[in-house]
């Protein structure tokens, strides 16, 4: 059995209702006036990165592909729409046989992006494309925000392992998606068993303060845990007095104790004291894991501390202050008629307030310097310059309605590592700044 084939439990029988009411009313009106079949191109992009961020990370592409495949209006969904009079009978009949039959191109998962980057391009009839707006944006905005936060944290960790521990700080299904996105961004494991089951992410966990408090003494708790889980377990040492707990932990488990976890206090100071104490007790190989409301800044501040791993929860699953990427899904080109041979005409919203967009079906490429370091995100609507032909970023994900680019999660994780390494060094600075690459339109 492949757990990835099972899908996640949801409160409705398909992804078709993960959309907004007005998608269906637009469909009804388009069907009525004959524009529903016009060939159309929609693009997902963001006009700006979250304040202070220097790059974005594409997360959730694999989940988008699953959502498009499962976008089906079955009997229960159609009954709901009929009972609520959301659309008329003609539209209900059209929805009953809905299957996305178009093409989807996009930045592969784990790739980095910048303002204006056409992260995803959806092509097909207006009718079939417009319905996918909300579900695509809800996935990409959430997962990309978590992946970006994870990337910053993994960069700050400097190669030390990171454990995702945020399930209790967000919606139960969002927690599974967040764990997946965090893994793409560089985390090494999760505490969430649903994420391990669904996506094969390594899971870890030992005990909480409640286990210590359950027992008559800390020694009793440590003895029970070591007897059950072995000497390589991780003992939580800050329930009472840290120094006394460390001493007891080594007495119980011996110098082969796997790790101790610190979840409170001045982590920098306590980590140094614990490391010194462990070494003096002969437990030189015992690792130190720190938790307690960490973010990328706290992780960076512990760079010089004798810390072996970090556990991160709240700040990770909330995007470390930026829970969305503000991506939008805009119609950028449409045919001049319903004739399949009709040419595409670029279209774009023109308004004040920073919400303008550029029309036309776009390509994207990343120009690099003589050392192979990225220097610009180049976006165009015409022919691709020969010098950029082998630097294009968009890959085909869906062809004529069939997913053709599904990949293991490890591939997205490896891709992100390589993409981040190809950016200028300033990309990983935590100080506030502008996007590390300029976007050039040609």
GROMACS .gro file of C-alpha atoms in nm:
model
  442
    1UNK     CA    1   0.000   0.000   0.000
    2UNK     CA    2   0.121   0.346  -0.087
    3UNK     CA    3  -0.015   0.589   0.177
    4UNK     CA    4   0.020   0.876  -0.069
    5UNK     CA    5  -0.259   0.721  -0.276
    6UNK     CA    6  -0.510   0.732   0.007
    7UNK     CA    7  -0.577   1.105   0.018
    8UNK     CA    8  -0.674   1.299   0.328
    9UNK     CA    9  -1.011   1.279   0.500
   10UNK     CA   10  -1.218   1.593   0.442
   11UNK     CA   11  -1.564   1.706   0.544
   12UNK     CA   12  -1.698   1.703   0.188
   13UNK     CA   13  -1.676   1.414  -0.062
   14UNK     CA   14  -1.457   1.590  -0.321
   15UNK     CA   15  -1.239   1.897  -0.371
   16UNK     CA   16  -1.505   2.058  -0.592
   17UNK     CA   17  -1.653   2.257  -0.304
   18UNK     CA   18  -1.316   2.396  -0.202
   19UNK     CA   19  -1.411   2.699  -0.407
   20UNK     CA   20  -1.599   3.025  -0.384
   21UNK     CA   21  -1.963   3.072  -0.475
   22UNK     CA   22  -1.884   3.326  -0.745
   23UNK     CA   23  -1.677   3.079  -0.945
   24UNK     CA   24  -1.999   2.893  -1.020
   25UNK     CA   25  -2.208   3.201  -1.091
   26UNK     CA   26  -1.944   3.320  -1.338
   27UNK     CA   27  -1.961   2.977  -1.500
   28UNK     CA   28  -2.339   2.997  -1.528
   29UNK     CA   29  -2.326   3.339  -1.693
   30UNK     CA   30  -2.048   3.233  -1.930
   31UNK     CA   31  -2.239   2.922  -2.034
   32UNK     CA   32  -2.546   3.136  -2.099
   33UNK     CA   33  -2.372   3.393  -2.321
   34UNK     CA   34  -2.144   3.157  -2.513
   35UNK     CA   35  -1.805   3.260  -2.369
   36UNK     CA   36  -1.751   2.957  -2.145
   37UNK     CA   37  -1.563   2.765  -2.416
   38UNK     CA   38  -1.316   3.039  -2.500
   39UNK     CA   39  -0.960   2.915  -2.467
   40UNK     CA   40  -0.808   3.092  -2.166
   41UNK     CA   41  -0.481   3.124  -1.977
   42UNK     CA   42  -0.473   3.189  -1.603
   43UNK     CA   43  -0.153   3.253  -1.408
   44UNK     CA   44  -0.067   3.238  -1.040
   45UNK     CA   45   0.180   3.498  -0.917
   46UNK     CA   46   0.242   3.740  -0.634
   47UNK     CA   47   0.299   4.111  -0.680
   48UNK     CA   48   0.538   4.129  -0.386
   49UNK     CA   49   0.709   3.907  -0.134
   50UNK     CA   50   0.608   3.926   0.232
   51UNK     CA   51   0.774   4.223   0.398
   52UNK     CA   52   1.142   4.166   0.458
   53UNK     CA   53   1.161   3.835   0.270
   54UNK     CA   54   1.428   3.796   0.002
   55UNK     CA   55   1.285   3.496  -0.187
   56UNK     CA   56   0.978   3.276  -0.191
   57UNK     CA   57   0.955   2.897  -0.204
   58UNK     CA   58   0.704   2.707  -0.417
   59UNK     CA   59   0.522   2.463  -0.191
   60UNK     CA   60   0.212   2.252  -0.248
   61UNK     CA   61   0.246   2.172  -0.618
   62UNK     CA   62   0.196   1.802  -0.557
   63UNK     CA   63  -0.116   1.875  -0.352
   64UNK     CA   64  -0.248   2.095  -0.632
   65UNK     CA   65  -0.218   1.805  -0.874
   66UNK     CA   66  -0.412   1.582  -0.634
   67UNK     CA   67  -0.680   1.848  -0.591
   68UNK     CA   68  -0.726   1.893  -0.966
   69UNK     CA   69  -0.762   1.517  -1.013
   70UNK     CA   70  -1.021   1.500  -0.736
   71UNK     CA   71  -1.219   1.803  -0.853
   72UNK     CA   72  -1.542   1.614  -0.926
   73UNK     CA   73  -1.904   1.714  -0.879
   74UNK     CA   74  -2.059   1.393  -0.751
   75UNK     CA   75  -2.421   1.338  -0.659
   76UNK     CA   76  -2.402   1.473  -0.305
   77UNK     CA   77  -2.225   1.791  -0.420
   78UNK     CA   78  -2.471   1.847  -0.704
   79UNK     CA   79  -2.762   1.795  -0.463
   80UNK     CA   80  -2.616   2.059  -0.232
   81UNK     CA   81  -2.583   2.309  -0.519
   82UNK     CA   82  -2.936   2.232  -0.637
   83UNK     CA   83  -3.091   2.265  -0.292
   84UNK     CA   84  -2.918   2.598  -0.232
   85UNK     CA   85  -3.004   2.721  -0.583
   86UNK     CA   86  -2.642   2.820  -0.634
   87UNK     CA   87  -2.668   2.767  -1.012
   88UNK     CA   88  -2.932   2.672  -1.265
   89UNK     CA   89  -3.006   2.328  -1.406
   90UNK     CA   90  -2.805   2.382  -1.722
   91UNK     CA   91  -2.496   2.457  -1.515
   92UNK     CA   92  -2.559   2.158  -1.288
   93UNK     CA   93  -2.574   1.931  -1.592
   94UNK     CA   94  -2.243   2.075  -1.714
   95UNK     CA   95  -2.082   2.028  -1.373
   96UNK     CA   96  -2.193   1.665  -1.351
   97UNK     CA   97  -1.943   1.567  -1.618
   98UNK     CA   98  -1.667   1.810  -1.519
   99UNK     CA   99  -1.315   1.686  -1.572
  100UNK     CA  100  -1.026   1.924  -1.617
  101UNK     CA  101  -0.896   1.854  -1.968
  102UNK     CA  102  -0.648   2.137  -2.010
  103UNK     CA  103  -0.278   2.190  -1.946
  104UNK     CA  104  -0.097   2.311  -1.637
  105UNK     CA  105   0.259   2.441  -1.633
  106UNK     CA  106   0.442   2.561  -1.326
  107UNK     CA  107   0.758   2.615  -1.129
  108UNK     CA  108   0.841   2.269  -0.994
  109UNK     CA  109   0.788   2.226  -0.621
  110UNK     CA  110   1.081   2.344  -0.409
  111UNK     CA  111   1.191   2.603  -0.665
  112UNK     CA  112   1.230   2.963  -0.547
  113UNK     CA  113   1.025   3.248  -0.690
  114UNK     CA  114   1.010   3.629  -0.691
  115UNK     CA  115   0.753   3.906  -0.750
  116UNK     CA  116   0.582   3.848  -1.083
  117UNK     CA  117   0.706   3.490  -1.125
  118UNK     CA  118   0.435   3.288  -1.308
  119UNK     CA  119   0.440   3.016  -1.044
  120UNK     CA  120   0.155   2.827  -1.213
  121UNK     CA  121  -0.011   2.859  -1.554
  122UNK     CA  122  -0.348   2.694  -1.617
  123UNK     CA  123  -0.473   2.663  -1.975
  124UNK     CA  124  -0.804   2.537  -2.107
  125UNK     CA  125  -1.156   2.666  -2.157
  126UNK     CA  126  -1.262   2.954  -1.936
  127UNK     CA  127  -1.524   2.730  -1.778
  128UNK     CA  128  -1.290   2.455  -1.666
  129UNK     CA  129  -1.009   2.687  -1.556
  130UNK     CA  130  -1.206   2.943  -1.358
  131UNK     CA  131  -1.342   2.679  -1.121
  132UNK     CA  132  -0.994   2.588  -0.997
  133UNK     CA  133  -0.897   2.934  -0.872
  134UNK     CA  134  -0.977   2.901  -0.503
  135UNK     CA  135  -0.851   2.549  -0.440
  136UNK     CA  136  -0.523   2.623  -0.620
  137UNK     CA  137  -0.467   2.947  -0.431
  138UNK     CA  138  -0.559   2.801  -0.094
  139UNK     CA  139  -0.298   2.528  -0.137
  140UNK     CA  140  -0.018   2.737  -0.287
  141UNK     CA  141  -0.061   3.032  -0.053
  142UNK     CA  142  -0.055   2.814   0.257
  143UNK     CA  143   0.213   2.565   0.159
  144UNK     CA  144   0.445   2.821   0.003
  145UNK     CA  145   0.427   3.035   0.317
  146UNK     CA  146   0.523   2.740   0.536
  147UNK     CA  147   0.796   2.625   0.295
  148UNK     CA  148   0.948   2.975   0.293
  149UNK     CA  149   0.951   2.992   0.672
  150UNK     CA  150   1.102   2.643   0.687
  151UNK     CA  151   1.369   2.742   0.436
  152UNK     CA  152   1.474   3.041   0.645
  153UNK     CA  153   1.484   2.826   0.956
  154UNK     CA  154   1.684   2.548   0.794
  155UNK     CA  155   1.930   2.803   0.661
  156UNK     CA  156   1.966   2.954   1.008
  157UNK     CA  157   2.013   2.606   1.156
  158UNK     CA  158   2.328   2.558   0.949
  159UNK     CA  159   2.281   2.188   0.888
  160UNK     CA  160   2.149   2.094   1.231
  161UNK     CA  161   1.830   1.882   1.214
  162UNK     CA  162   1.490   2.049   1.248
  163UNK     CA  163   1.179   1.879   1.384
  164UNK     CA  164   0.834   2.007   1.283
  165UNK     CA  165   0.615   2.011   1.596
  166UNK     CA  166   0.326   2.244   1.509
  167UNK     CA  167   0.024   2.014   1.478
  168UNK     CA  168  -0.138   2.140   1.797
  169UNK     CA  169  -0.109   2.503   1.685
  170UNK     CA  170  -0.320   2.489   1.368
  171UNK     CA  171  -0.615   2.315   1.202
  172UNK     CA  172  -0.572   1.938   1.202
  173UNK     CA  173  -0.562   1.910   0.822
  174UNK     CA  174  -0.351   2.224   0.781
  175UNK     CA  175  -0.103   2.062   1.018
  176UNK     CA  176  -0.047   1.774   0.776
  177UNK     CA  177   0.001   2.012   0.482
  178UNK     CA  178   0.234   2.227   0.694
  179UNK     CA  179   0.447   1.928   0.782
  180UNK     CA  180   0.477   1.840   0.413
  181UNK     CA  181   0.573   2.196   0.319
  182UNK     CA  182   0.823   2.215   0.605
  183UNK     CA  183   0.991   1.899   0.478
  184UNK     CA  184   1.025   2.057   0.133
  185UNK     CA  185   1.179   2.365   0.298
  186UNK     CA  186   1.446   2.169   0.481
  187UNK     CA  187   1.300   2.017   0.798
  188UNK     CA  188   1.410   1.661   0.864
  189UNK     CA  189   1.120   1.508   1.059
  190UNK     CA  190   0.778   1.572   1.212
  191UNK     CA  191   0.590   1.486   1.529
  192UNK     CA  192   0.265   1.450   1.329
  193UNK     CA  193   0.184   1.086   1.259
  194UNK     CA  194  -0.076   1.178   0.995
  195UNK     CA  195   0.198   1.352   0.795
  196UNK     CA  196   0.420   1.048   0.830
  197UNK     CA  197   0.140   0.819   0.715
  198UNK     CA  198   0.026   1.037   0.427
  199UNK     CA  199   0.362   1.154   0.291
  200UNK     CA  200   0.627   0.922   0.434
  201UNK     CA  201   0.797   1.197   0.637
  202UNK     CA  202   1.010   1.056   0.922
  203UNK     CA  203   0.831   1.090   1.257
  204UNK     CA  204   0.988   1.139   1.601
  205UNK     CA  205   0.876   1.188   1.959
  206UNK     CA  206   0.944   1.069   2.314
  207UNK     CA  207   0.766   1.232   2.608
  208UNK     CA  208   0.617   1.554   2.744
  209UNK     CA  209   0.613   1.714   3.087
  210UNK     CA  210   0.292   1.526   3.164
  211UNK     CA  211   0.483   1.197   3.166
  212UNK     CA  212   0.726   1.329   3.426
  213UNK     CA  213   0.445   1.474   3.637
  214UNK     CA  214   0.260   1.143   3.625
  215UNK     CA  215   0.531   0.974   3.829
  216UNK     CA  216   0.620   1.015   4.194
  217UNK     CA  217   0.966   1.138   4.102
  218UNK     CA  218   1.164   1.248   3.800
  219UNK     CA  219   1.388   0.946   3.847
  220UNK     CA  220   1.087   0.715   3.825
  221UNK     CA  221   0.976   0.883   3.502
  222UNK     CA  222   1.321   0.860   3.344
  223UNK     CA  223   1.357   0.498   3.451
  224UNK     CA  224   1.024   0.405   3.296
  225UNK     CA  225   1.105   0.583   2.970
  226UNK     CA  226   1.449   0.429   2.935
  227UNK     CA  227   1.316   0.083   3.020
  228UNK     CA  228   1.053   0.115   2.747
  229UNK     CA  229   1.233   0.311   2.475
  230UNK     CA  230   1.599   0.232   2.537
  231UNK     CA  231   1.904   0.436   2.628
  232UNK     CA  232   1.900   0.623   2.298
  233UNK     CA  233   1.579   0.800   2.396
  234UNK     CA  234   1.548   1.175   2.458
  235UNK     CA  235   1.473   1.277   2.817
  236UNK     CA  236   1.297   1.606   2.890
  237UNK     CA  237   1.503   1.777   3.159
  238UNK     CA  238   1.333   2.107   3.244
  239UNK     CA  239   1.025   1.997   3.439
  240UNK     CA  240   1.187   2.086   3.771
  241UNK     CA  241   1.557   2.166   3.814
  242UNK     CA  242   1.759   2.123   3.494
  243UNK     CA  243   2.095   2.044   3.652
  244UNK     CA  244   1.943   1.783   3.882
  245UNK     CA  245   1.748   1.633   3.593
  246UNK     CA  246   2.059   1.601   3.376
  247UNK     CA  247   2.244   1.430   3.659
  248UNK     CA  248   1.953   1.191   3.714
  249UNK     CA  249   1.918   1.124   3.342
  250UNK     CA  250   2.279   1.012   3.309
  251UNK     CA  251   2.255   0.803   3.626
  252UNK     CA  252   1.948   0.625   3.486
  253UNK     CA  253   2.047   0.586   3.121
  254UNK     CA  254   2.423   0.589   3.152
  255UNK     CA  255   2.661   0.775   2.929
  256UNK     CA  256   2.490   0.618   2.627
  257UNK     CA  257   2.186   0.847   2.679
  258UNK     CA  258   2.070   0.957   2.336
  259UNK     CA  259   1.960   1.315   2.403
  260UNK     CA  260   1.813   1.562   2.645
  261UNK     CA  261   1.548   1.816   2.554
  262UNK     CA  262   1.527   2.171   2.691
  263UNK     CA  263   1.191   2.343   2.649
  264UNK     CA  264   1.217   2.661   2.855
  265UNK     CA  265   1.445   2.924   3.001
  266UNK     CA  266   1.737   3.110   2.847
  267UNK     CA  267   1.816   2.846   2.586
  268UNK     CA  268   2.159   2.984   2.502
  269UNK     CA  269   2.275   2.988   2.863
  270UNK     CA  270   2.108   2.660   2.959
  271UNK     CA  271   2.244   2.476   2.654
  272UNK     CA  272   2.601   2.573   2.744
  273UNK     CA  273   2.552   2.466   3.105
  274UNK     CA  274   2.393   2.136   3.006
  275UNK     CA  275   2.668   2.059   2.756
  276UNK     CA  276   2.934   2.124   3.017
  277UNK     CA  277   2.752   1.909   3.268
  278UNK     CA  278   2.699   1.621   3.024
  279UNK     CA  279   3.066   1.624   2.928
  280UNK     CA  280   3.174   1.625   3.291
  281UNK     CA  281   2.948   1.325   3.354
  282UNK     CA  282   3.105   1.141   3.060
  283UNK     CA  283   2.799   1.167   2.834
  284UNK     CA  284   2.997   1.338   2.560
  285UNK     CA  285   2.787   1.191   2.280
  286UNK     CA  286   2.450   1.280   2.432
  287UNK     CA  287   2.276   1.530   2.207
  288UNK     CA  288   2.092   1.847   2.312
  289UNK     CA  289   1.755   1.926   2.154
  290UNK     CA  290   1.592   2.265   2.217
  291UNK     CA  291   1.230   2.365   2.166
  292UNK     CA  292   1.016   2.650   2.307
  293UNK     CA  293   0.859   2.892   2.053
  294UNK     CA  294   1.157   2.903   1.819
  295UNK     CA  295   1.166   3.097   1.494
  296UNK     CA  296   1.446   3.163   1.245
  297UNK     CA  297   1.583   3.449   1.455
  298UNK     CA  298   1.596   3.241   1.773
  299UNK     CA  299   1.757   2.957   1.582
  300UNK     CA  300   2.020   3.193   1.440
  301UNK     CA  301   2.090   3.327   1.788
  302UNK     CA  302   2.174   2.973   1.897
  303UNK     CA  303   2.426   2.918   1.618
  304UNK     CA  304   2.718   2.928   1.864
  305UNK     CA  305   2.539   2.719   2.125
  306UNK     CA  306   2.611   2.348   2.171
  307UNK     CA  307   2.271   2.253   2.028
  308UNK     CA  308   2.228   1.945   1.810
  309UNK     CA  309   1.867   1.981   1.692
  310UNK     CA  310   1.570   2.217   1.706
  311UNK     CA  311   1.200   2.153   1.745
  312UNK     CA  312   0.974   2.422   1.596
  313UNK     CA  313   0.598   2.456   1.622
  314UNK     CA  314   0.387   2.770   1.627
  315UNK     CA  315   0.612   3.000   1.426
  316UNK     CA  316   0.657   2.741   1.153
  317UNK     CA  317   0.293   2.647   1.094
  318UNK     CA  318   0.193   3.015   1.091
  319UNK     CA  319   0.457   3.111   0.835
  320UNK     CA  320   0.673   3.287   1.093
  321UNK     CA  321   0.460   3.599   1.080
  322UNK     CA  322   0.352   3.562   0.717
  323UNK     CA  323   0.081   3.293   0.692
  324UNK     CA  324   0.010   3.364   0.325
  325UNK     CA  325   0.210   3.460   0.017
  326UNK     CA  326  -0.064   3.683  -0.132
  327UNK     CA  327  -0.061   3.485  -0.455
  328UNK     CA  328  -0.338   3.563  -0.703
  329UNK     CA  329  -0.493   3.372  -0.995
  330UNK     CA  330  -0.550   3.603  -1.290
  331UNK     CA  331  -0.676   3.565  -1.644
  332UNK     CA  332  -0.388   3.687  -1.862
  333UNK     CA  333  -0.500   3.577  -2.209
  334UNK     CA  334  -0.816   3.450  -2.377
  335UNK     CA  335  -0.925   3.360  -2.727
  336UNK     CA  336  -1.119   3.615  -2.928
  337UNK     CA  337  -1.398   3.360  -2.983
  338UNK     CA  338  -1.495   3.004  -2.896
  339UNK     CA  339  -1.334   2.882  -3.219
  340UNK     CA  340  -1.047   2.648  -3.116
  341UNK     CA  341  -0.829   2.821  -3.377
  342UNK     CA  342  -0.905   3.172  -3.254
  343UNK     CA  343  -0.591   3.362  -3.151
  344UNK     CA  344  -0.516   3.444  -2.788
  345UNK     CA  345  -0.541   3.808  -2.688
  346UNK     CA  346  -0.358   3.933  -2.378
  347UNK     CA  347  -0.582   4.076  -2.107
  348UNK     CA  348  -0.499   4.247  -1.777
  349UNK     CA  349  -0.665   4.437  -1.497
  350UNK     CA  350  -0.593   4.809  -1.503
  351UNK     CA  351  -0.651   4.982  -1.170
  352UNK     CA  352  -0.484   5.195  -0.909
  353UNK     CA  353  -0.364   5.079  -0.570
  354UNK     CA  354  -0.091   4.841  -0.681
  355UNK     CA  355  -0.323   4.576  -0.823
  356UNK     CA  356  -0.228   4.607  -1.188
  357UNK     CA  357  -0.104   4.301  -1.372
  358UNK     CA  358   0.061   4.221  -1.703
  359UNK     CA  359  -0.131   4.040  -1.972
  360UNK     CA  360  -0.008   3.764  -2.200
  361UNK     CA  361   0.095   3.399  -2.169
  362UNK     CA  362   0.435   3.414  -2.000
  363UNK     CA  363   0.754   3.215  -1.980
  364UNK     CA  364   1.016   3.257  -1.710
  365UNK     CA  365   1.389   3.194  -1.694
  366UNK     CA  366   1.662   3.262  -1.441
  367UNK     CA  367   1.971   3.434  -1.571
  368UNK     CA  368   2.298   3.344  -1.399
  369UNK     CA  369   2.638   3.512  -1.392
  370UNK     CA  370   2.972   3.366  -1.497
  371UNK     CA  371   2.997   3.182  -1.165
  372UNK     CA  372   2.655   3.022  -1.202
  373UNK     CA  373   2.494   3.243  -0.939
  374UNK     CA  374   2.143   3.369  -1.019
  375UNK     CA  375   2.130   3.738  -1.105
  376UNK     CA  376   1.779   3.802  -1.243
  377UNK     CA  377   1.434   3.648  -1.293
  378UNK     CA  378   1.348   3.715  -1.656
  379UNK     CA  379   0.983   3.700  -1.765
  380UNK     CA  380   0.852   3.744  -2.116
  381UNK     CA  381   0.559   3.683  -2.347
  382UNK     CA  382   0.735   3.653  -2.680
  383UNK     CA  383   1.005   3.417  -2.804
  384UNK     CA  384   1.252   3.295  -2.545
  385UNK     CA  385   1.602   3.436  -2.611
  386UNK     CA  386   1.849   3.167  -2.711
  387UNK     CA  387   2.074   3.255  -2.414
  388UNK     CA  388   1.790   3.166  -2.176
  389UNK     CA  389   1.651   2.862  -2.356
  390UNK     CA  390   1.809   2.615  -2.115
  391UNK     CA  391   1.731   2.825  -1.807
  392UNK     CA  392   1.352   2.814  -1.829
  393UNK     CA  393   1.165   2.750  -1.507
  394UNK     CA  394   0.818   2.636  -1.609
  395UNK     CA  395   0.766   2.263  -1.654
  396UNK     CA  396   0.452   2.088  -1.774
  397UNK     CA  397   0.261   1.931  -1.487
  398UNK     CA  398  -0.068   1.835  -1.653
  399UNK     CA  399  -0.122   1.756  -2.022
  400UNK     CA  400  -0.473   1.726  -2.166
  401UNK     CA  401  -0.606   1.670  -1.815
  402UNK     CA  402  -0.357   1.399  -1.720
  403UNK     CA  403  -0.096   1.454  -1.448
  404UNK     CA  404   0.246   1.390  -1.601
  405UNK     CA  405   0.485   1.529  -1.342
  406UNK     CA  406   0.405   1.367  -1.009
  407UNK     CA  407   0.724   1.310  -0.812
  408UNK     CA  408   0.848   1.190  -0.472
  409UNK     CA  409   0.856   1.452  -0.198
  410UNK     CA  410   1.230   1.399  -0.168
  411UNK     CA  411   1.271   1.538  -0.521
  412UNK     CA  412   1.109   1.868  -0.420
  413UNK     CA  413   1.320   1.880  -0.105
  414UNK     CA  414   1.642   1.824  -0.303
  415UNK     CA  415   1.536   2.079  -0.563
  416UNK     CA  416   1.485   2.346  -0.300
  417UNK     CA  417   1.825   2.284  -0.151
  418UNK     CA  418   1.985   2.328  -0.495
  419UNK     CA  419   1.772   2.633  -0.585
  420UNK     CA  420   1.858   2.814  -0.262
  421UNK     CA  421   2.225   2.733  -0.306
  422UNK     CA  422   2.214   2.897  -0.650
  423UNK     CA  423   2.100   3.234  -0.512
  424UNK     CA  424   2.332   3.517  -0.405
  425UNK     CA  425   2.462   3.475  -0.050
  426UNK     CA  426   2.251   3.767   0.068
  427UNK     CA  427   1.939   3.556   0.009
  428UNK     CA  428   1.987   3.383   0.343
  429UNK     CA  429   2.038   3.697   0.547
  430UNK     CA  430   1.769   3.735   0.811
  431UNK     CA  431   1.786   4.113   0.814
  432UNK     CA  432   1.500   4.280   0.633
  433UNK     CA  433   1.555   4.349   0.268
  434UNK     CA  434   1.414   4.342  -0.082
  435UNK     CA  435   1.391   4.042  -0.313
  436UNK     CA  436   1.741   3.915  -0.379
  437UNK     CA  437   1.672   3.895  -0.754
  438UNK     CA  438   1.522   4.168  -0.967
  439UNK     CA  439   1.239   4.075  -1.202
  440UNK     CA  440   1.300   4.178  -1.562
  441UNK     CA  441   1.019   4.183  -1.819
  442UNK     CA  442   1.102   4.150  -2.189
   0.00000   0.00000   0.00000
